[in-house]
PDB file of C-alpha atoms in Angstrom:
ATOM      1  CA  UNK A   1     -27.938  -1.186 -61.038  1.00  0.00           C
ATOM      2  CA  UNK A   2     -26.664  -0.404 -64.583  1.00  0.00           C
ATOM      3  CA  UNK A   3     -29.893  -1.636 -66.247  1.00  0.00           C
ATOM      4  CA  UNK A   4     -32.050   0.235 -63.690  1.00  0.00           C
ATOM      5  CA  UNK A   5     -30.122   3.437 -64.440  1.00  0.00           C
ATOM      6  CA  UNK A   6     -30.388   2.952 -68.212  1.00  0.00           C
ATOM      7  CA  UNK A   7     -34.135   2.279 -68.005  1.00  0.00           C
ATOM      8  CA  UNK A   8     -34.753   5.158 -65.706  1.00  0.00           C
ATOM      9  CA  UNK A   9     -32.981   7.480 -68.130  1.00  0.00           C
ATOM     10  CA  UNK A  10     -34.910   6.026 -71.097  1.00  0.00           C
ATOM     11  CA  UNK A  11     -38.268   6.518 -69.491  1.00  0.00           C
ATOM     12  CA  UNK A  12     -37.434  10.046 -68.439  1.00  0.00           C
ATOM     13  CA  UNK A  13     -36.279  11.105 -71.899  1.00  0.00           C
ATOM     14  CA  UNK A  14     -39.370   9.533 -73.514  1.00  0.00           C
ATOM     15  CA  UNK A  15     -41.727  11.315 -71.181  1.00  0.00           C
ATOM     16  CA  UNK A  16     -40.947  14.782 -72.495  1.00  0.00           C
ATOM     17  CA  UNK A  17     -38.826  15.925 -75.422  1.00  0.00           C
ATOM     18  CA  UNK A  18     -37.627  18.789 -73.285  1.00  0.00           C
ATOM     19  CA  UNK A  19     -36.145  16.451 -70.639  1.00  0.00           C
ATOM     20  CA  UNK A  20     -32.324  16.327 -70.243  1.00  0.00           C
ATOM     21  CA  UNK A  21     -30.286  13.932 -68.087  1.00  0.00           C
ATOM     22  CA  UNK A  22     -26.905  14.569 -66.494  1.00  0.00           C
ATOM     23  CA  UNK A  23     -24.527  11.865 -65.168  1.00  0.00           C
ATOM     24  CA  UNK A  24     -21.357  12.366 -63.171  1.00  0.00           C
ATOM     25  CA  UNK A  25     -19.063  10.582 -60.775  1.00  0.00           C
ATOM     26  CA  UNK A  26     -15.900  11.745 -58.991  1.00  0.00           C
ATOM     27  CA  UNK A  27     -13.815  11.922 -62.173  1.00  0.00           C
ATOM     28  CA  UNK A  28     -16.667  11.994 -64.728  1.00  0.00           C
ATOM     29  CA  UNK A  29     -14.940   9.490 -66.909  1.00  0.00           C
ATOM     30  CA  UNK A  30     -14.984   5.752 -66.025  1.00  0.00           C
ATOM     31  CA  UNK A  31     -18.115   5.149 -63.941  1.00  0.00           C
ATOM     32  CA  UNK A  32     -19.936   7.993 -65.740  1.00  0.00           C
ATOM     33  CA  UNK A  33     -18.793   6.645 -69.151  1.00  0.00           C
ATOM     34  CA  UNK A  34     -20.015   3.107 -68.277  1.00  0.00           C
ATOM     35  CA  UNK A  35     -23.402   4.443 -67.350  1.00  0.00           C
ATOM     36  CA  UNK A  36     -23.640   6.764 -70.433  1.00  0.00           C
ATOM     37  CA  UNK A  37     -22.592   3.877 -72.729  1.00  0.00           C
ATOM     38  CA  UNK A  38     -25.325   1.632 -71.144  1.00  0.00           C
ATOM     39  CA  UNK A  39     -27.804   4.390 -71.884  1.00  0.00           C
ATOM     40  CA  UNK A  40     -26.590   4.560 -75.512  1.00  0.00           C
ATOM     41  CA  UNK A  41     -26.855   0.875 -75.849  1.00  0.00           C
ATOM     42  CA  UNK A  42     -30.313   0.688 -74.390  1.00  0.00           C
ATOM     43  CA  UNK A  43     -32.008   3.916 -75.622  1.00  0.00           C
ATOM     44  CA  UNK A  44     -30.187   4.479 -78.949  1.00  0.00           C
ATOM     45  CA  UNK A  45     -29.678   0.812 -79.763  1.00  0.00           C
ATOM     46  CA  UNK A  46     -25.941   1.288 -80.372  1.00  0.00           C
ATOM     47  CA  UNK A  47     -23.568  -1.624 -80.128  1.00  0.00           C
ATOM     48  CA  UNK A  48     -21.135  -1.681 -77.118  1.00  0.00           C
ATOM     49  CA  UNK A  49     -18.238  -0.790 -79.424  1.00  0.00           C
ATOM     50  CA  UNK A  50     -20.227   2.052 -81.023  1.00  0.00           C
ATOM     51  CA  UNK A  51     -21.340   3.441 -77.634  1.00  0.00           C
ATOM     52  CA  UNK A  52     -17.732   3.426 -76.205  1.00  0.00           C
ATOM     53  CA  UNK A  53     -16.399   5.216 -79.313  1.00  0.00           C
ATOM     54  CA  UNK A  54     -19.261   7.754 -79.328  1.00  0.00           C
ATOM     55  CA  UNK A  55     -18.683   8.615 -75.684  1.00  0.00           C
ATOM     56  CA  UNK A  56     -14.980   9.003 -76.256  1.00  0.00           C
ATOM     57  CA  UNK A  57     -15.545  11.168 -79.351  1.00  0.00           C
ATOM     58  CA  UNK A  58     -18.026  13.361 -77.464  1.00  0.00           C
ATOM     59  CA  UNK A  59     -15.686  14.252 -74.620  1.00  0.00           C
ATOM     60  CA  UNK A  60     -12.251  14.035 -76.195  1.00  0.00           C
ATOM     61  CA  UNK A  61     -10.441  17.237 -77.290  1.00  0.00           C
ATOM     62  CA  UNK A  62      -6.793  17.396 -77.997  1.00  0.00           C
ATOM     63  CA  UNK A  63      -6.231  13.660 -77.596  1.00  0.00           C
ATOM     64  CA  UNK A  64      -5.990  10.913 -80.167  1.00  0.00           C
ATOM     65  CA  UNK A  65      -9.336   9.156 -80.192  1.00  0.00           C
ATOM     66  CA  UNK A  66      -9.068   5.394 -79.842  1.00  0.00           C
ATOM     67  CA  UNK A  67      -5.577   5.374 -78.274  1.00  0.00           C
ATOM     68  CA  UNK A  68      -5.142   4.165 -74.731  1.00  0.00           C
ATOM     69  CA  UNK A  69      -2.609   6.954 -73.921  1.00  0.00           C
ATOM     70  CA  UNK A  70      -4.488  10.157 -72.999  1.00  0.00           C
ATOM     71  CA  UNK A  71      -7.909   8.595 -73.910  1.00  0.00           C
ATOM     72  CA  UNK A  72     -10.803  10.468 -72.375  1.00  0.00           C
ATOM     73  CA  UNK A  73     -13.193   7.591 -72.882  1.00  0.00           C
ATOM     74  CA  UNK A  74     -13.838   4.585 -70.788  1.00  0.00           C
ATOM     75  CA  UNK A  75     -10.478   2.877 -70.300  1.00  0.00           C
ATOM     76  CA  UNK A  76     -11.098   0.546 -67.270  1.00  0.00           C
ATOM     77  CA  UNK A  77     -10.886  -3.046 -68.547  1.00  0.00           C
ATOM     78  CA  UNK A  78     -13.802  -4.275 -66.341  1.00  0.00           C
ATOM     79  CA  UNK A  79     -15.909  -1.238 -67.216  1.00  0.00           C
ATOM     80  CA  UNK A  80     -15.450  -1.906 -70.917  1.00  0.00           C
ATOM     81  CA  UNK A  81     -16.341  -5.481 -70.374  1.00  0.00           C
ATOM     82  CA  UNK A  82     -19.545  -4.635 -68.504  1.00  0.00           C
ATOM     83  CA  UNK A  83     -20.726  -2.446 -71.394  1.00  0.00           C
ATOM     84  CA  UNK A  84     -20.272  -5.409 -73.663  1.00  0.00           C
ATOM     85  CA  UNK A  85     -21.988  -7.623 -71.084  1.00  0.00           C
ATOM     86  CA  UNK A  86     -24.957  -5.214 -71.119  1.00  0.00           C
ATOM     87  CA  UNK A  87     -25.234  -5.265 -74.902  1.00  0.00           C
ATOM     88  CA  UNK A  88     -25.367  -9.020 -74.850  1.00  0.00           C
ATOM     89  CA  UNK A  89     -27.968  -9.171 -72.104  1.00  0.00           C
ATOM     90  CA  UNK A  90     -30.287  -6.976 -74.197  1.00  0.00           C
ATOM     91  CA  UNK A  91     -29.479  -8.591 -77.610  1.00  0.00           C
ATOM     92  CA  UNK A  92     -30.068 -12.070 -76.193  1.00  0.00           C
ATOM     93  CA  UNK A  93     -33.153 -11.119 -74.200  1.00  0.00           C
ATOM     94  CA  UNK A  94     -31.645 -12.133 -70.889  1.00  0.00           C
ATOM     95  CA  UNK A  95     -32.735  -9.138 -68.719  1.00  0.00           C
ATOM     96  CA  UNK A  96     -34.128 -11.553 -66.147  1.00  0.00           C
ATOM     97  CA  UNK A  97     -30.622 -12.665 -65.302  1.00  0.00           C
ATOM     98  CA  UNK A  98     -29.953  -9.154 -64.008  1.00  0.00           C
ATOM     99  CA  UNK A  99     -32.355  -9.775 -61.069  1.00  0.00           C
ATOM    100  CA  UNK A 100     -31.742 -13.490 -60.812  1.00  0.00           C
ATOM    101  CA  UNK A 101     -28.173 -14.150 -62.062  1.00  0.00           C
ATOM    102  CA  UNK A 102     -27.096 -17.805 -62.621  1.00  0.00           C
ATOM    103  CA  UNK A 103     -25.154 -19.567 -59.897  1.00  0.00           C
ATOM    104  CA  UNK A 104     -21.699 -20.935 -60.712  1.00  0.00           C
ATOM    105  CA  UNK A 105     -19.422 -23.125 -58.761  1.00  0.00           C
ATOM    106  CA  UNK A 106     -16.008 -21.624 -58.301  1.00  0.00           C
ATOM    107  CA  UNK A 107     -13.440 -24.465 -58.483  1.00  0.00           C
ATOM    108  CA  UNK A 108     -10.041 -22.812 -58.974  1.00  0.00           C
ATOM    109  CA  UNK A 109      -8.171 -19.558 -59.529  1.00  0.00           C
ATOM    110  CA  UNK A 110      -5.051 -19.702 -61.637  1.00  0.00           C
ATOM    111  CA  UNK A 111      -2.474 -16.954 -62.414  1.00  0.00           C
ATOM    112  CA  UNK A 112      -0.504 -17.907 -65.531  1.00  0.00           C
ATOM    113  CA  UNK A 113       2.650 -16.085 -66.552  1.00  0.00           C
ATOM    114  CA  UNK A 114       2.809 -14.046 -63.371  1.00  0.00           C
ATOM    115  CA  UNK A 115       5.285 -11.114 -62.718  1.00  0.00           C
ATOM    116  CA  UNK A 116       8.933 -11.973 -63.268  1.00  0.00           C
ATOM    117  CA  UNK A 117      10.965 -12.489 -60.038  1.00  0.00           C
ATOM    118  CA  UNK A 118      14.747 -12.119 -60.182  1.00  0.00           C
ATOM    119  CA  UNK A 119      16.621 -15.242 -59.231  1.00  0.00           C
ATOM    120  CA  UNK A 120      18.303 -13.349 -56.380  1.00  0.00           C
ATOM    121  CA  UNK A 121      14.848 -12.682 -54.792  1.00  0.00           C
ATOM    122  CA  UNK A 122      13.392 -16.202 -55.254  1.00  0.00           C
ATOM    123  CA  UNK A 123      10.977 -17.121 -52.412  1.00  0.00           C
ATOM    124  CA  UNK A 124      10.662 -13.539 -51.267  1.00  0.00           C
ATOM    125  CA  UNK A 125       7.719 -12.497 -53.419  1.00  0.00           C
ATOM    126  CA  UNK A 126       4.371 -14.021 -52.617  1.00  0.00           C
ATOM    127  CA  UNK A 127       1.027 -13.664 -54.357  1.00  0.00           C
ATOM    128  CA  UNK A 128      -2.500 -14.059 -52.846  1.00  0.00           C
ATOM    129  CA  UNK A 129      -6.016 -13.250 -53.891  1.00  0.00           C
ATOM    130  CA  UNK A 130      -9.162 -11.811 -52.187  1.00  0.00           C
ATOM    131  CA  UNK A 131     -12.487 -12.851 -53.762  1.00  0.00           C
ATOM    132  CA  UNK A 132     -15.771 -10.986 -53.320  1.00  0.00           C
ATOM    133  CA  UNK A 133     -19.227 -11.537 -54.711  1.00  0.00           C
ATOM    134  CA  UNK A 134     -21.856  -8.728 -54.721  1.00  0.00           C
ATOM    135  CA  UNK A 135     -19.543  -6.595 -52.500  1.00  0.00           C
ATOM    136  CA  UNK A 136     -19.313  -9.358 -49.847  1.00  0.00           C
ATOM    137  CA  UNK A 137     -15.895 -10.921 -49.140  1.00  0.00           C
ATOM    138  CA  UNK A 138     -15.878 -14.697 -49.782  1.00  0.00           C
ATOM    139  CA  UNK A 139     -12.303 -15.677 -48.880  1.00  0.00           C
ATOM    140  CA  UNK A 140      -8.607 -14.853 -49.096  1.00  0.00           C
ATOM    141  CA  UNK A 141      -6.120 -17.377 -50.326  1.00  0.00           C
ATOM    142  CA  UNK A 142      -2.919 -18.236 -48.597  1.00  0.00           C
ATOM    143  CA  UNK A 143       0.079 -16.307 -49.998  1.00  0.00           C
ATOM    144  CA  UNK A 144       2.165 -18.431 -52.308  1.00  0.00           C
ATOM    145  CA  UNK A 145       5.628 -17.854 -53.683  1.00  0.00           C
ATOM    146  CA  UNK A 146       5.971 -16.505 -57.227  1.00  0.00           C
ATOM    147  CA  UNK A 147       8.146 -18.815 -59.387  1.00  0.00           C
ATOM    148  CA  UNK A 148      11.370 -17.550 -60.876  1.00  0.00           C
ATOM    149  CA  UNK A 149      10.512 -19.273 -64.208  1.00  0.00           C
ATOM    150  CA  UNK A 150       7.579 -18.581 -66.460  1.00  0.00           C
ATOM    151  CA  UNK A 151       5.045 -20.863 -64.727  1.00  0.00           C
ATOM    152  CA  UNK A 152       1.496 -21.151 -63.507  1.00  0.00           C
ATOM    153  CA  UNK A 153       0.479 -20.223 -59.957  1.00  0.00           C
ATOM    154  CA  UNK A 154      -2.480 -22.146 -58.555  1.00  0.00           C
ATOM    155  CA  UNK A 155      -3.881 -19.767 -56.059  1.00  0.00           C
ATOM    156  CA  UNK A 156      -6.903 -21.799 -55.084  1.00  0.00           C
ATOM    157  CA  UNK A 157      -8.308 -25.207 -55.822  1.00  0.00           C
ATOM    158  CA  UNK A 158     -11.277 -25.682 -53.597  1.00  0.00           C
ATOM    159  CA  UNK A 159     -11.246 -29.395 -53.193  1.00  0.00           C
ATOM    160  CA  UNK A 160      -7.783 -29.239 -51.649  1.00  0.00           C
ATOM    161  CA  UNK A 161      -6.643 -25.701 -50.632  1.00  0.00           C
ATOM    162  CA  UNK A 162      -6.849 -24.220 -47.146  1.00  0.00           C
ATOM    163  CA  UNK A 163      -7.792 -20.573 -47.073  1.00  0.00           C
ATOM    164  CA  UNK A 164      -7.133 -17.859 -44.584  1.00  0.00           C
ATOM    165  CA  UNK A 165      -9.613 -18.210 -41.731  1.00  0.00           C
ATOM    166  CA  UNK A 166     -11.535 -21.240 -43.142  1.00  0.00           C
ATOM    167  CA  UNK A 167     -11.526 -24.233 -45.481  1.00  0.00           C
ATOM    168  CA  UNK A 168     -13.839 -24.240 -48.493  1.00  0.00           C
ATOM    169  CA  UNK A 169     -15.020 -27.366 -50.338  1.00  0.00           C
ATOM    170  CA  UNK A 170     -17.531 -25.738 -52.722  1.00  0.00           C
ATOM    171  CA  UNK A 171     -17.912 -22.020 -53.478  1.00  0.00           C
ATOM    172  CA  UNK A 172     -21.076 -21.006 -55.234  1.00  0.00           C
ATOM    173  CA  UNK A 173     -21.419 -17.538 -56.590  1.00  0.00           C
ATOM    174  CA  UNK A 174     -24.070 -15.560 -58.399  1.00  0.00           C
ATOM    175  CA  UNK A 175     -23.887 -11.995 -59.759  1.00  0.00           C
ATOM    176  CA  UNK A 176     -20.813  -9.710 -59.663  1.00  0.00           C
ATOM    177  CA  UNK A 177     -17.553 -11.294 -58.709  1.00  0.00           C
ATOM    178  CA  UNK A 178     -14.529  -9.169 -57.824  1.00  0.00           C
ATOM    179  CA  UNK A 179     -11.033 -10.513 -57.533  1.00  0.00           C
ATOM    180  CA  UNK A 180      -8.066  -8.574 -56.242  1.00  0.00           C
ATOM    181  CA  UNK A 181      -4.525  -9.959 -56.529  1.00  0.00           C
ATOM    182  CA  UNK A 182      -1.777  -8.791 -54.153  1.00  0.00           C
ATOM    183  CA  UNK A 183       1.931  -9.149 -53.864  1.00  0.00           C
ATOM    184  CA  UNK A 184       3.614  -9.595 -50.494  1.00  0.00           C
ATOM    185  CA  UNK A 185       7.345  -9.271 -50.160  1.00  0.00           C
ATOM    186  CA  UNK A 186       8.504 -11.407 -47.259  1.00  0.00           C
ATOM    187  CA  UNK A 187      11.537 -10.733 -45.314  1.00  0.00           C
ATOM    188  CA  UNK A 188      14.243 -13.416 -45.448  1.00  0.00           C
ATOM    189  CA  UNK A 189      13.761 -15.985 -42.767  1.00  0.00           C
ATOM    190  CA  UNK A 190      10.083 -15.291 -42.131  1.00  0.00           C
ATOM    191  CA  UNK A 191       7.174 -17.624 -42.781  1.00  0.00           C
ATOM    192  CA  UNK A 192       5.744 -17.515 -46.315  1.00  0.00           C
ATOM    193  CA  UNK A 193       2.356 -16.256 -45.083  1.00  0.00           C
ATOM    194  CA  UNK A 194       3.694 -13.828 -42.512  1.00  0.00           C
ATOM    195  CA  UNK A 195       1.954 -10.416 -42.431  1.00  0.00           C
ATOM    196  CA  UNK A 196       0.183 -10.748 -45.749  1.00  0.00           C
ATOM    197  CA  UNK A 197      -2.248  -7.855 -45.747  1.00  0.00           C
ATOM    198  CA  UNK A 198      -4.005  -5.666 -48.344  1.00  0.00           C
ATOM    199  CA  UNK A 199      -3.105  -2.615 -46.256  1.00  0.00           C
ATOM    200  CA  UNK A 200       0.636  -3.201 -46.623  1.00  0.00           C
ATOM    201  CA  UNK A 201       0.919  -5.397 -49.755  1.00  0.00           C
ATOM    202  CA  UNK A 202       1.088  -4.136 -53.327  1.00  0.00           C
ATOM    203  CA  UNK A 203      -1.961  -4.436 -55.497  1.00  0.00           C
ATOM    204  CA  UNK A 204      -1.083  -6.528 -58.589  1.00  0.00           C
ATOM    205  CA  UNK A 205      -4.414  -6.508 -60.514  1.00  0.00           C
ATOM    206  CA  UNK A 206      -8.181  -6.321 -60.119  1.00  0.00           C
ATOM    207  CA  UNK A 207     -10.924  -7.814 -62.203  1.00  0.00           C
ATOM    208  CA  UNK A 208     -14.810  -7.850 -62.173  1.00  0.00           C
ATOM    209  CA  UNK A 209     -16.729 -10.734 -63.810  1.00  0.00           C
ATOM    210  CA  UNK A 210     -20.453 -11.425 -63.916  1.00  0.00           C
ATOM    211  CA  UNK A 211     -21.658 -15.026 -63.530  1.00  0.00           C
ATOM    212  CA  UNK A 212     -23.952 -14.656 -66.569  1.00  0.00           C
ATOM    213  CA  UNK A 213     -20.807 -14.705 -68.669  1.00  0.00           C
ATOM    214  CA  UNK A 214     -18.537 -16.838 -66.627  1.00  0.00           C
ATOM    215  CA  UNK A 215     -17.443 -20.162 -68.085  1.00  0.00           C
ATOM    216  CA  UNK A 216     -17.614 -18.979 -71.737  1.00  0.00           C
ATOM    217  CA  UNK A 217     -14.225 -20.784 -72.424  1.00  0.00           C
ATOM    218  CA  UNK A 218     -12.874 -24.317 -71.671  1.00  0.00           C
ATOM    219  CA  UNK A 219      -9.493 -25.215 -70.191  1.00  0.00           C
ATOM    220  CA  UNK A 220      -7.168 -28.046 -71.429  1.00  0.00           C
ATOM    221  CA  UNK A 221      -9.315 -30.693 -69.586  1.00  0.00           C
ATOM    222  CA  UNK A 222     -12.538 -29.344 -71.165  1.00  0.00           C
ATOM    223  CA  UNK A 223     -13.841 -27.835 -67.915  1.00  0.00           C
ATOM    224  CA  UNK A 224     -15.737 -24.483 -68.183  1.00  0.00           C
ATOM    225  CA  UNK A 225     -13.527 -21.581 -67.302  1.00  0.00           C
ATOM    226  CA  UNK A 226     -13.163 -17.772 -67.749  1.00  0.00           C
ATOM    227  CA  UNK A 227      -9.796 -16.787 -69.267  1.00  0.00           C
ATOM    228  CA  UNK A 228      -8.687 -13.172 -69.222  1.00  0.00           C
ATOM    229  CA  UNK A 229      -5.625 -11.650 -70.824  1.00  0.00           C
ATOM    230  CA  UNK A 230      -3.520  -8.817 -69.400  1.00  0.00           C
ATOM    231  CA  UNK A 231      -5.456  -6.095 -71.235  1.00  0.00           C
ATOM    232  CA  UNK A 232      -8.646  -7.432 -69.685  1.00  0.00           C
ATOM    233  CA  UNK A 233      -7.373  -6.871 -66.099  1.00  0.00           C
ATOM    234  CA  UNK A 234      -6.856  -3.622 -64.168  1.00  0.00           C
ATOM    235  CA  UNK A 235      -3.098  -4.010 -63.767  1.00  0.00           C
ATOM    236  CA  UNK A 236      -1.697  -1.917 -60.897  1.00  0.00           C
ATOM    237  CA  UNK A 237       1.758  -3.373 -60.234  1.00  0.00           C
ATOM    238  CA  UNK A 238       4.829  -1.140 -60.602  1.00  0.00           C
ATOM    239  CA  UNK A 239       7.617  -2.912 -58.614  1.00  0.00           C
ATOM    240  CA  UNK A 240       8.102  -5.978 -60.924  1.00  0.00           C
ATOM    241  CA  UNK A 241       7.995  -6.505 -64.720  1.00  0.00           C
ATOM    242  CA  UNK A 242       4.725  -8.196 -65.861  1.00  0.00           C
ATOM    243  CA  UNK A 243       4.693 -10.347 -69.005  1.00  0.00           C
ATOM    244  CA  UNK A 244       2.349  -9.258 -71.748  1.00  0.00           C
ATOM    245  CA  UNK A 245       0.550 -12.648 -71.655  1.00  0.00           C
ATOM    246  CA  UNK A 246      -0.141 -12.724 -67.914  1.00  0.00           C
TER     247      UNK A 246
END
């Protein structure tokens, strides 16, 4: 969609010097900015970083340009990542992948250095994940207790884990992946998975990833993985402190 919009704007502007385009979303900032930056990358041949800064400069008055506080540019972590994705797609001549994205096998989801749980509330806070691909829900993991210490939470390992509603052995994905992480606070004496629901649980973080760029890193065993730091996630949680290196 992003490429189609950028190409449509490019063709329209090239067809007549008098042509003007206008883009807007509900807030006129994040989604609009992502589309405008894609246009700047495609039509004006700017880098992703140049496009993001140009957009922020053009619509920022009275704020400190380049600062996250009060910034009127694109600030959504996934939106920024997708502008960089788009630059790489064009630079590397991989436009074909936009229509036929590569398929990846999703083998595990790990949350490292999760929110800090007070010792007095050990076992009460549970975390679970909902995974979607191209706006279609794939699965939800079983809610698992957050550790009191600074540890790793294995939300899903597909060879072994049982998921809500079904059991997966191999999960293949292609295109846009969307992961939502939720916190469920269980009442004392209730089952660990009792009443976990996105309608009632607190949203911890969200993230979009495209399979064209998944697996750019490797874990300790050498397996391909995608590792994201806190600033690369849309962090929403307010009820518990979150380590900077989550």
